[in-house]
Short mmCIF file of N, CA and C in Angstrom, two decimals:
data_model
loop_
_atom_site.label_atom_id
_atom_site.label_comp_id
_atom_site.label_asym_id
_atom_site.label_seq_id
_atom_site.Cartn_x
_atom_site.Cartn_y
_atom_site.Cartn_z
N MET J 19 0.85 -1.18 0.00
CA MET J 19 0.00 0.00 0.00
C MET J 19 0.89 1.24 0.00
N ASP J 20 0.55 2.20 -0.83
CA ASP J 20 1.34 3.42 -0.95
C ASP J 20 0.87 4.53 -0.02
N TYR J 21 -0.10 4.27 0.82
CA TYR J 21 -0.66 5.28 1.69
C TYR J 21 -0.04 5.20 3.07
N VAL J 22 0.07 6.36 3.70
CA VAL J 22 0.51 6.44 5.09
C VAL J 22 -0.73 6.72 5.92
N ILE J 23 -0.94 5.92 6.95
CA ILE J 23 -2.05 6.13 7.87
C ILE J 23 -1.49 6.86 9.08
N ARG J 24 -2.08 8.00 9.39
CA ARG J 24 -1.55 8.83 10.49
C ARG J 24 -2.64 9.73 11.05
N PRO J 25 -2.41 10.25 12.28
CA PRO J 25 -3.35 11.23 12.83
C PRO J 25 -3.24 12.56 12.08
N VAL J 26 -4.33 13.30 12.06
CA VAL J 26 -4.29 14.63 11.46
C VAL J 26 -3.43 15.54 12.33
N ARG J 27 -2.94 16.60 11.71
CA ARG J 27 -2.21 17.65 12.43
C ARG J 27 -3.12 18.86 12.55
N ALA J 28 -2.95 19.61 13.61
CA ALA J 28 -3.85 20.72 13.91
C ALA J 28 -3.95 21.74 12.78
N ASP J 29 -2.89 21.92 12.00
CA ASP J 29 -2.91 22.93 10.95
C ASP J 29 -3.51 22.44 9.64
N GLU J 30 -4.04 21.23 9.61
CA GLU J 30 -4.57 20.65 8.37
C GLU J 30 -6.09 20.80 8.24
N TRP J 31 -6.63 21.84 8.82
CA TRP J 31 -8.08 22.00 8.86
C TRP J 31 -8.70 22.09 7.47
N GLN J 32 -7.99 22.69 6.50
CA GLN J 32 -8.56 22.80 5.16
C GLN J 32 -8.69 21.43 4.50
N LEU J 33 -7.73 20.55 4.74
CA LEU J 33 -7.82 19.18 4.21
C LEU J 33 -8.93 18.39 4.91
N VAL J 34 -9.08 18.58 6.22
CA VAL J 34 -10.16 17.93 6.96
C VAL J 34 -11.50 18.38 6.39
N LYS J 35 -11.64 19.67 6.18
CA LYS J 35 -12.89 20.21 5.63
C LYS J 35 -13.16 19.63 4.25
N GLU J 36 -12.17 19.63 3.39
CA GLU J 36 -12.36 19.15 2.02
C GLU J 36 -12.77 17.69 1.99
N LEU J 37 -12.13 16.85 2.83
CA LEU J 37 -12.46 15.44 2.86
C LEU J 37 -13.87 15.22 3.41
N ARG J 38 -14.24 15.96 4.43
CA ARG J 38 -15.59 15.83 4.99
C ARG J 38 -16.64 16.22 3.96
N LEU J 39 -16.40 17.30 3.23
CA LEU J 39 -17.35 17.72 2.21
C LEU J 39 -17.45 16.67 1.10
N ALA J 40 -16.34 16.05 0.74
CA ALA J 40 -16.37 14.97 -0.25
C ALA J 40 -17.19 13.79 0.29
N ALA J 41 -16.99 13.45 1.56
CA ALA J 41 -17.74 12.34 2.17
C ALA J 41 -19.23 12.62 2.14
N LEU J 42 -19.61 13.85 2.39
CA LEU J 42 -21.03 14.20 2.44
C LEU J 42 -21.68 14.25 1.06
N GLN J 43 -20.88 14.12 0.01
CA GLN J 43 -21.43 14.03 -1.35
C GLN J 43 -21.51 12.58 -1.83
N ASP J 44 -21.04 11.63 -1.02
CA ASP J 44 -21.12 10.22 -1.36
C ASP J 44 -22.59 9.81 -1.43
N PRO J 45 -22.96 8.89 -2.32
CA PRO J 45 -24.38 8.49 -2.43
C PRO J 45 -24.98 7.94 -1.13
N VAL J 46 -24.18 7.35 -0.24
CA VAL J 46 -24.75 6.84 1.01
C VAL J 46 -24.67 7.84 2.15
N ALA J 47 -24.21 9.04 1.88
CA ALA J 47 -24.07 10.05 2.94
C ALA J 47 -25.34 10.26 3.76
N PRO J 48 -26.52 10.29 3.14
CA PRO J 48 -27.72 10.51 3.96
C PRO J 48 -27.95 9.47 5.05
N VAL J 49 -27.44 8.25 4.87
CA VAL J 49 -27.61 7.24 5.90
C VAL J 49 -26.32 7.00 6.69
N ALA J 50 -25.21 7.60 6.27
CA ALA J 50 -23.94 7.33 6.92
C ALA J 50 -23.48 8.45 7.86
N PHE J 51 -23.94 9.65 7.63
CA PHE J 51 -23.47 10.79 8.41
C PHE J 51 -24.63 11.53 9.05
N LEU J 52 -24.35 12.20 10.14
CA LEU J 52 -25.40 12.90 10.87
C LEU J 52 -25.48 14.38 10.51
N GLU J 53 -24.94 14.72 9.35
CA GLU J 53 -25.09 16.08 8.85
C GLU J 53 -25.14 16.03 7.33
N THR J 54 -25.59 17.10 6.74
CA THR J 54 -25.68 17.17 5.29
C THR J 54 -24.52 18.01 4.75
N TYR J 55 -24.31 17.89 3.47
CA TYR J 55 -23.31 18.72 2.79
C TYR J 55 -23.65 20.20 3.01
N GLU J 56 -24.92 20.53 2.87
CA GLU J 56 -25.34 21.93 3.01
C GLU J 56 -25.04 22.48 4.40
N GLN J 57 -25.22 21.67 5.43
CA GLN J 57 -24.89 22.11 6.79
C GLN J 57 -23.38 22.30 6.94
N ALA J 58 -22.62 21.35 6.45
CA ALA J 58 -21.16 21.39 6.63
C ALA J 58 -20.51 22.53 5.85
N VAL J 59 -20.97 22.77 4.66
CA VAL J 59 -20.35 23.81 3.83
C VAL J 59 -20.57 25.21 4.42
N GLU J 60 -21.60 25.37 5.23
CA GLU J 60 -21.90 26.65 5.86
C GLU J 60 -21.10 26.90 7.14
N ARG J 61 -20.40 25.89 7.65
CA ARG J 61 -19.64 26.04 8.89
C ARG J 61 -18.46 26.97 8.67
N SER J 62 -18.12 27.70 9.71
CA SER J 62 -17.04 28.69 9.63
C SER J 62 -15.66 28.01 9.62
N ASP J 63 -14.68 28.75 9.16
CA ASP J 63 -13.30 28.25 9.20
C ASP J 63 -12.88 27.98 10.64
N ASP J 64 -13.36 28.79 11.59
CA ASP J 64 -13.03 28.55 12.99
C ASP J 64 -13.55 27.19 13.45
N PHE J 65 -14.75 26.82 13.01
CA PHE J 65 -15.28 25.50 13.34
C PHE J 65 -14.31 24.42 12.86
N TRP J 66 -13.86 24.51 11.61
CA TRP J 66 -12.98 23.49 11.05
C TRP J 66 -11.61 23.49 11.74
N ARG J 67 -11.13 24.67 12.11
CA ARG J 67 -9.86 24.74 12.86
C ARG J 67 -9.99 24.02 14.20
N GLU J 68 -11.07 24.32 14.94
CA GLU J 68 -11.28 23.70 16.26
C GLU J 68 -11.49 22.20 16.14
N ARG J 69 -12.28 21.79 15.17
CA ARG J 69 -12.53 20.36 14.97
C ARG J 69 -11.23 19.62 14.67
N THR J 70 -10.42 20.18 13.80
CA THR J 70 -9.16 19.54 13.43
C THR J 70 -8.20 19.51 14.60
N ALA J 71 -8.07 20.61 15.31
CA ALA J 71 -7.16 20.65 16.46
C ALA J 71 -7.59 19.63 17.51
N GLY J 72 -8.88 19.50 17.74
CA GLY J 72 -9.37 18.56 18.75
C GLY J 72 -9.09 17.11 18.39
N GLY J 73 -9.05 16.78 17.11
CA GLY J 73 -8.80 15.41 16.67
C GLY J 73 -7.36 15.11 16.33
N SER J 74 -6.50 16.09 16.54
CA SER J 74 -5.08 15.93 16.20
C SER J 74 -4.30 15.34 17.37
N GLU J 75 -3.04 15.01 17.09
CA GLU J 75 -2.16 14.51 18.16
C GLU J 75 -1.99 15.55 19.26
N ALA J 76 -2.16 16.81 18.91
CA ALA J 76 -2.03 17.89 19.90
C ALA J 76 -3.31 18.09 20.70
N GLY J 77 -4.38 17.38 20.35
CA GLY J 77 -5.65 17.53 21.05
C GLY J 77 -5.60 16.98 22.46
N ASP J 78 -6.74 17.01 23.14
CA ASP J 78 -6.79 16.62 24.55
C ASP J 78 -6.81 15.12 24.79
N GLY J 79 -6.80 14.31 23.74
CA GLY J 79 -6.77 12.87 23.91
C GLY J 79 -8.12 12.21 23.92
N GLY J 80 -9.20 12.98 23.83
CA GLY J 80 -10.53 12.39 23.82
C GLY J 80 -11.05 12.09 22.43
N VAL J 81 -10.35 12.59 21.42
CA VAL J 81 -10.73 12.38 20.02
C VAL J 81 -9.45 12.25 19.21
N ARG J 82 -9.48 11.36 18.22
CA ARG J 82 -8.34 11.26 17.31
C ARG J 82 -8.87 10.93 15.93
N GLN J 83 -8.48 11.75 14.95
CA GLN J 83 -8.85 11.51 13.56
C GLN J 83 -7.63 10.99 12.82
N PHE J 84 -7.82 9.90 12.08
CA PHE J 84 -6.76 9.30 11.29
C PHE J 84 -7.09 9.46 9.81
N VAL J 85 -6.05 9.67 9.00
CA VAL J 85 -6.23 9.81 7.56
C VAL J 85 -5.31 8.85 6.82
N ALA J 86 -5.72 8.54 5.60
CA ALA J 86 -4.89 7.78 4.68
C ALA J 86 -4.34 8.79 3.68
N GLU J 87 -3.02 9.03 3.75
CA GLU J 87 -2.38 10.05 2.92
C GLU J 87 -1.60 9.39 1.79
N ALA J 88 -1.88 9.83 0.56
CA ALA J 88 -1.20 9.31 -0.63
C ALA J 88 0.19 9.96 -0.74
N PRO J 89 1.07 9.37 -1.55
CA PRO J 89 2.40 9.96 -1.73
C PRO J 89 2.40 11.42 -2.20
N ASP J 90 1.35 11.81 -2.94
CA ASP J 90 1.27 13.20 -3.41
C ASP J 90 0.69 14.16 -2.36
N GLY J 91 0.39 13.65 -1.16
CA GLY J 91 -0.14 14.48 -0.08
C GLY J 91 -1.65 14.54 -0.03
N SER J 92 -2.34 13.98 -1.01
CA SER J 92 -3.81 13.98 -0.98
C SER J 92 -4.30 12.94 0.02
N TRP J 93 -5.51 13.14 0.48
CA TRP J 93 -6.10 12.24 1.46
C TRP J 93 -7.15 11.37 0.78
N ALA J 94 -7.04 10.06 1.00
CA ALA J 94 -7.95 9.10 0.38
C ALA J 94 -9.06 8.66 1.32
N GLY J 95 -8.90 8.88 2.62
CA GLY J 95 -9.92 8.45 3.56
C GLY J 95 -9.62 8.87 4.97
N SER J 96 -10.59 8.62 5.84
CA SER J 96 -10.46 9.06 7.22
C SER J 96 -11.38 8.25 8.12
N VAL J 97 -11.01 8.20 9.39
CA VAL J 97 -11.86 7.65 10.44
C VAL J 97 -11.55 8.45 11.71
N THR J 98 -12.56 8.67 12.53
CA THR J 98 -12.40 9.40 13.78
C THR J 98 -12.84 8.50 14.93
N VAL J 99 -12.08 8.56 16.03
CA VAL J 99 -12.38 7.76 17.21
C VAL J 99 -12.60 8.70 18.39
N LEU J 100 -13.75 8.54 19.04
CA LEU J 100 -14.11 9.34 20.21
C LEU J 100 -14.00 8.44 21.44
N ILE J 101 -13.39 8.94 22.49
CA ILE J 101 -13.32 8.17 23.74
C ILE J 101 -14.54 8.52 24.57
N GLU J 102 -15.22 7.48 25.06
CA GLU J 102 -16.41 7.66 25.88
C GLU J 102 -16.17 7.04 27.25
N ARG J 103 -16.45 7.81 28.27
CA ARG J 103 -16.27 7.35 29.65
C ARG J 103 -17.60 7.36 30.37
N PRO J 104 -17.81 6.43 31.31
CA PRO J 104 -19.05 6.46 32.10
C PRO J 104 -19.21 7.84 32.77
N GLY J 105 -20.41 8.37 32.68
CA GLY J 105 -20.67 9.68 33.26
C GLY J 105 -20.29 10.83 32.34
N GLY J 106 -19.74 10.52 31.17
CA GLY J 106 -19.31 11.55 30.23
C GLY J 106 -20.44 12.04 29.35
N GLU J 107 -20.06 12.60 28.23
CA GLU J 107 -21.00 13.18 27.28
C GLU J 107 -22.00 12.13 26.78
N VAL J 108 -23.23 12.57 26.57
CA VAL J 108 -24.28 11.70 26.03
C VAL J 108 -24.11 11.63 24.52
N ARG J 109 -24.00 10.41 23.99
CA ARG J 109 -23.95 10.20 22.55
C ARG J 109 -24.98 9.14 22.21
N PHE J 110 -25.71 9.35 21.14
CA PHE J 110 -26.75 8.41 20.70
C PHE J 110 -27.74 8.13 21.84
N GLY J 111 -28.07 9.16 22.59
CA GLY J 111 -29.14 9.06 23.56
C GLY J 111 -28.79 8.56 24.94
N GLU J 112 -27.53 8.12 25.17
CA GLU J 112 -27.19 7.62 26.50
C GLU J 112 -25.70 7.80 26.78
N ARG J 113 -25.38 7.78 28.07
CA ARG J 113 -23.98 7.84 28.48
C ARG J 113 -23.37 6.45 28.39
N ALA J 114 -22.09 6.41 28.19
CA ALA J 114 -21.39 5.12 28.13
C ALA J 114 -21.49 4.41 29.47
N ALA J 115 -21.71 3.11 29.42
CA ALA J 115 -21.76 2.30 30.64
C ALA J 115 -20.38 1.78 31.02
N VAL J 116 -19.47 1.74 30.04
CA VAL J 116 -18.11 1.26 30.26
C VAL J 116 -17.15 2.21 29.57
N HIS J 117 -15.87 2.08 29.84
CA HIS J 117 -14.85 2.86 29.13
C HIS J 117 -14.74 2.28 27.73
N GLN J 118 -15.05 3.10 26.74
CA GLN J 118 -15.12 2.61 25.37
C GLN J 118 -14.69 3.69 24.38
N ALA J 119 -14.46 3.25 23.17
CA ALA J 119 -14.19 4.16 22.06
C ALA J 119 -15.33 4.02 21.07
N HIS J 120 -15.58 5.09 20.34
CA HIS J 120 -16.71 5.14 19.40
C HIS J 120 -16.16 5.62 18.06
N VAL J 121 -16.27 4.79 17.04
CA VAL J 121 -15.78 5.13 15.70
C VAL J 121 -16.87 5.88 14.94
N VAL J 122 -16.49 7.01 14.35
CA VAL J 122 -17.42 7.83 13.56
C VAL J 122 -16.70 8.34 12.32
N GLY J 123 -17.47 8.91 11.41
CA GLY J 123 -16.88 9.60 10.27
C GLY J 123 -16.06 8.73 9.33
N VAL J 124 -16.45 7.48 9.15
CA VAL J 124 -15.70 6.56 8.30
C VAL J 124 -15.95 6.91 6.83
N PHE J 125 -14.87 7.14 6.09
CA PHE J 125 -15.01 7.45 4.67
C PHE J 125 -13.72 7.12 3.94
N VAL J 126 -13.87 6.47 2.78
CA VAL J 126 -12.77 6.26 1.84
C VAL J 126 -13.30 6.71 0.48
N ARG J 127 -12.53 7.52 -0.21
CA ARG J 127 -12.95 8.01 -1.52
C ARG J 127 -13.22 6.81 -2.45
N PRO J 128 -14.22 6.92 -3.31
CA PRO J 128 -14.56 5.80 -4.19
C PRO J 128 -13.39 5.25 -4.99
N GLU J 129 -12.53 6.11 -5.50
CA GLU J 129 -11.41 5.66 -6.32
C GLU J 129 -10.32 4.94 -5.52
N ALA J 130 -10.40 5.01 -4.20
CA ALA J 130 -9.40 4.35 -3.35
C ALA J 130 -9.95 3.12 -2.64
N ARG J 131 -11.21 2.81 -2.87
CA ARG J 131 -11.83 1.65 -2.21
C ARG J 131 -11.28 0.34 -2.79
N GLY J 132 -11.37 -0.70 -1.99
CA GLY J 132 -10.92 -2.01 -2.43
C GLY J 132 -9.42 -2.23 -2.29
N ARG J 133 -8.73 -1.33 -1.60
CA ARG J 133 -7.28 -1.41 -1.42
C ARG J 133 -6.89 -1.70 0.03
N GLY J 134 -7.88 -1.91 0.89
CA GLY J 134 -7.58 -2.17 2.29
C GLY J 134 -7.42 -0.93 3.15
N LEU J 135 -7.72 0.25 2.60
CA LEU J 135 -7.55 1.50 3.37
C LEU J 135 -8.48 1.57 4.57
N ALA J 136 -9.72 1.17 4.40
CA ALA J 136 -10.65 1.23 5.53
C ALA J 136 -10.14 0.35 6.67
N GLU J 137 -9.67 -0.83 6.34
CA GLU J 137 -9.14 -1.73 7.37
C GLU J 137 -7.95 -1.11 8.08
N GLU J 138 -7.06 -0.48 7.31
CA GLU J 138 -5.87 0.17 7.90
C GLU J 138 -6.27 1.35 8.77
N LEU J 139 -7.24 2.12 8.34
CA LEU J 139 -7.72 3.24 9.15
C LEU J 139 -8.32 2.73 10.46
N PHE J 140 -9.13 1.67 10.37
CA PHE J 140 -9.71 1.08 11.58
C PHE J 140 -8.62 0.55 12.50
N ARG J 141 -7.62 -0.09 11.93
CA ARG J 141 -6.53 -0.64 12.75
C ARG J 141 -5.83 0.50 13.51
N ALA J 142 -5.55 1.60 12.83
CA ALA J 142 -4.91 2.73 13.50
C ALA J 142 -5.79 3.27 14.62
N GLY J 143 -7.09 3.41 14.35
CA GLY J 143 -8.00 3.93 15.36
C GLY J 143 -8.16 3.02 16.56
N THR J 144 -8.33 1.72 16.30
CA THR J 144 -8.49 0.80 17.43
C THR J 144 -7.18 0.62 18.18
N ASP J 145 -6.05 0.56 17.47
CA ASP J 145 -4.76 0.46 18.16
C ASP J 145 -4.54 1.65 19.08
N TRP J 146 -4.92 2.84 18.62
CA TRP J 146 -4.79 4.03 19.46
C TRP J 146 -5.67 3.89 20.70
N ALA J 147 -6.93 3.47 20.51
CA ALA J 147 -7.84 3.32 21.65
C ALA J 147 -7.30 2.30 22.65
N TRP J 148 -6.83 1.16 22.16
CA TRP J 148 -6.31 0.12 23.06
C TRP J 148 -5.04 0.60 23.78
N SER J 149 -4.30 1.53 23.19
CA SER J 149 -3.04 1.98 23.79
C SER J 149 -3.22 2.97 24.93
N LEU J 150 -4.41 3.52 25.09
CA LEU J 150 -4.63 4.51 26.13
C LEU J 150 -4.48 3.88 27.51
N GLY J 151 -3.96 4.64 28.43
CA GLY J 151 -3.73 4.14 29.78
C GLY J 151 -4.99 4.01 30.59
N GLU J 152 -4.79 3.86 31.89
CA GLU J 152 -5.91 3.64 32.82
C GLU J 152 -6.87 4.83 32.80
N PRO J 153 -8.16 4.55 32.87
CA PRO J 153 -8.78 3.23 32.78
C PRO J 153 -8.74 2.73 31.34
N LEU J 154 -8.53 1.45 31.18
CA LEU J 154 -8.42 0.84 29.87
C LEU J 154 -9.75 0.87 29.12
N ILE J 155 -9.65 1.04 27.82
CA ILE J 155 -10.83 0.96 26.95
C ILE J 155 -11.25 -0.51 26.88
N GLU J 156 -12.51 -0.79 27.17
CA GLU J 156 -13.01 -2.16 27.19
C GLU J 156 -13.50 -2.64 25.83
N ARG J 157 -14.00 -1.70 25.03
CA ARG J 157 -14.52 -2.07 23.72
C ARG J 157 -14.51 -0.87 22.80
N VAL J 158 -14.58 -1.15 21.51
CA VAL J 158 -14.73 -0.11 20.49
C VAL J 158 -16.06 -0.39 19.81
N ARG J 159 -16.87 0.65 19.66
CA ARG J 159 -18.18 0.47 19.05
C ARG J 159 -18.38 1.45 17.92
N LEU J 160 -19.41 1.22 17.18
CA LEU J 160 -19.86 2.13 16.12
C LEU J 160 -21.32 1.85 15.86
N TYR J 161 -21.94 2.76 15.17
CA TYR J 161 -23.32 2.56 14.73
C TYR J 161 -23.35 2.60 13.22
N VAL J 162 -24.20 1.77 12.66
CA VAL J 162 -24.40 1.73 11.21
C VAL J 162 -25.89 1.74 10.92
N HIS J 163 -26.28 2.56 9.99
CA HIS J 163 -27.68 2.65 9.60
C HIS J 163 -28.12 1.31 9.03
N GLU J 164 -29.31 0.88 9.38
CA GLU J 164 -29.79 -0.42 8.93
C GLU J 164 -29.91 -0.52 7.42
N ASP J 165 -29.94 0.60 6.73
CA ASP J 165 -30.01 0.61 5.26
C ASP J 165 -28.65 0.87 4.62
N ASN J 166 -27.57 0.52 5.32
CA ASN J 166 -26.22 0.71 4.78
C ASN J 166 -25.46 -0.63 4.80
N PRO J 167 -25.86 -1.57 3.95
CA PRO J 167 -25.23 -2.90 3.99
C PRO J 167 -23.75 -2.89 3.60
N ARG J 168 -23.33 -1.95 2.77
CA ARG J 168 -21.92 -1.87 2.38
C ARG J 168 -21.05 -1.64 3.62
N ALA J 169 -21.45 -0.70 4.45
CA ALA J 169 -20.69 -0.42 5.67
C ALA J 169 -20.78 -1.58 6.65
N ALA J 170 -21.96 -2.15 6.82
CA ALA J 170 -22.12 -3.27 7.75
C ALA J 170 -21.23 -4.44 7.36
N ALA J 171 -21.12 -4.71 6.07
CA ALA J 171 -20.26 -5.81 5.61
C ALA J 171 -18.80 -5.54 5.94
N LEU J 172 -18.36 -4.31 5.76
CA LEU J 172 -16.97 -3.95 6.12
C LEU J 172 -16.75 -4.16 7.60
N TYR J 173 -17.65 -3.69 8.43
CA TYR J 173 -17.46 -3.79 9.88
C TYR J 173 -17.41 -5.24 10.33
N ARG J 174 -18.27 -6.08 9.78
CA ARG J 174 -18.22 -7.51 10.12
C ARG J 174 -16.90 -8.13 9.65
N ARG J 175 -16.46 -7.77 8.46
CA ARG J 175 -15.21 -8.33 7.92
C ARG J 175 -14.00 -8.02 8.79
N ILE J 176 -14.01 -6.87 9.45
CA ILE J 176 -12.84 -6.51 10.26
C ILE J 176 -13.03 -6.83 11.74
N GLY J 177 -14.07 -7.60 12.06
CA GLY J 177 -14.19 -8.13 13.41
C GLY J 177 -15.26 -7.53 14.30
N PHE J 178 -15.97 -6.51 13.84
CA PHE J 178 -17.05 -5.95 14.64
C PHE J 178 -18.26 -6.85 14.52
N VAL J 179 -18.97 -7.01 15.62
CA VAL J 179 -20.16 -7.86 15.62
C VAL J 179 -21.36 -7.06 16.12
N PRO J 180 -22.54 -7.37 15.59
CA PRO J 180 -23.75 -6.69 16.09
C PRO J 180 -23.96 -7.01 17.56
N THR J 181 -24.30 -6.00 18.34
CA THR J 181 -24.53 -6.20 19.78
C THR J 181 -25.99 -6.48 20.08
N GLY J 182 -26.86 -6.20 19.12
CA GLY J 182 -28.29 -6.32 19.36
C GLY J 182 -28.91 -5.01 19.81
N GLU J 183 -28.07 -4.03 20.12
CA GLU J 183 -28.57 -2.71 20.51
C GLU J 183 -28.82 -1.87 19.26
N SER J 184 -29.80 -1.00 19.34
CA SER J 184 -30.07 -0.08 18.24
C SER J 184 -30.70 1.18 18.80
N VAL J 185 -30.63 2.23 18.01
CA VAL J 185 -31.25 3.49 18.40
C VAL J 185 -31.95 4.09 17.19
N ALA J 186 -33.01 4.81 17.46
CA ALA J 186 -33.69 5.57 16.42
C ALA J 186 -33.05 6.94 16.35
N MET J 187 -32.84 7.42 15.16
CA MET J 187 -32.29 8.75 15.00
C MET J 187 -33.44 9.75 14.92
N PRO J 188 -33.24 10.95 15.45
CA PRO J 188 -34.32 11.95 15.42
C PRO J 188 -34.86 12.16 14.00
N GLY J 189 -36.16 12.11 13.89
CA GLY J 189 -36.81 12.36 12.62
C GLY J 189 -36.80 11.19 11.66
N GLU J 190 -36.32 10.02 12.08
CA GLU J 190 -36.26 8.85 11.20
C GLU J 190 -37.05 7.70 11.80
N THR J 191 -37.52 6.82 10.94
CA THR J 191 -38.14 5.59 11.42
C THR J 191 -37.14 4.45 11.40
N ALA J 192 -36.09 4.57 10.59
CA ALA J 192 -35.05 3.53 10.51
C ALA J 192 -34.20 3.55 11.77
N ARG J 193 -33.44 2.48 11.97
CA ARG J 193 -32.62 2.32 13.17
C ARG J 193 -31.13 2.39 12.82
N GLU J 194 -30.34 2.80 13.79
CA GLU J 194 -28.89 2.71 13.75
C GLU J 194 -28.53 1.50 14.60
N LEU J 195 -27.79 0.56 14.03
CA LEU J 195 -27.44 -0.69 14.70
C LEU J 195 -26.04 -0.59 15.29
N GLU J 196 -25.90 -1.00 16.55
CA GLU J 196 -24.60 -0.95 17.21
C GLU J 196 -23.80 -2.21 16.88
N TYR J 197 -22.53 -1.99 16.52
CA TYR J 197 -21.54 -3.07 16.33
C TYR J 197 -20.40 -2.77 17.29
N ALA J 198 -19.73 -3.80 17.77
CA ALA J 198 -18.62 -3.59 18.71
C ALA J 198 -17.60 -4.69 18.58
N VAL J 199 -16.41 -4.39 19.06
CA VAL J 199 -15.34 -5.36 19.20
C VAL J 199 -14.77 -5.18 20.60
N ALA J 200 -14.58 -6.29 21.28
CA ALA J 200 -14.06 -6.24 22.65
C ALA J 200 -12.55 -6.11 22.65
N ARG J 201 -12.02 -5.63 23.74
CA ARG J 201 -10.58 -5.48 23.91
C ARG J 201 -9.92 -6.85 23.68
N PRO J 202 -8.86 -6.88 22.87
CA PRO J 202 -8.21 -8.18 22.61
C PRO J 202 -7.50 -8.73 23.83
#
């Protein structure tokens, strides 16, 4: 593979923005992301600077965004990992019951798919989560829309299993299905 998988740097906000906008134009974006292209394109540069800084190696350690960087410096994909602690921020309607990581924002550009980039991005994200000190992360989870079989197949292929938990998203009748992998 000619790509380098690495965390974003705080000064790369324009690349983070460009990749997110590309992801939101993907045909499955309406079921894969919790925002629209129109919402994201209206966000200020300060928003993108803060978002990128928070997910960078220089961030506070609660979020890390990983990218697949081509030899020419372009980005082919990304994944973001959020650390969730009991009593912490509410995500998907409830607080975490255990120390866990939550994968979000998974995207690989169509022309780069089928090369193992998603698997490498996931490996970087989960390796980072498992490497965090006390308290140890017990599991890594994600949610996938029930109408997104392409993503569900990828998650199963790399070891995530359905937990049986699901949540309804505001304004939708469809469900988001939880998948998880336990600490090795």
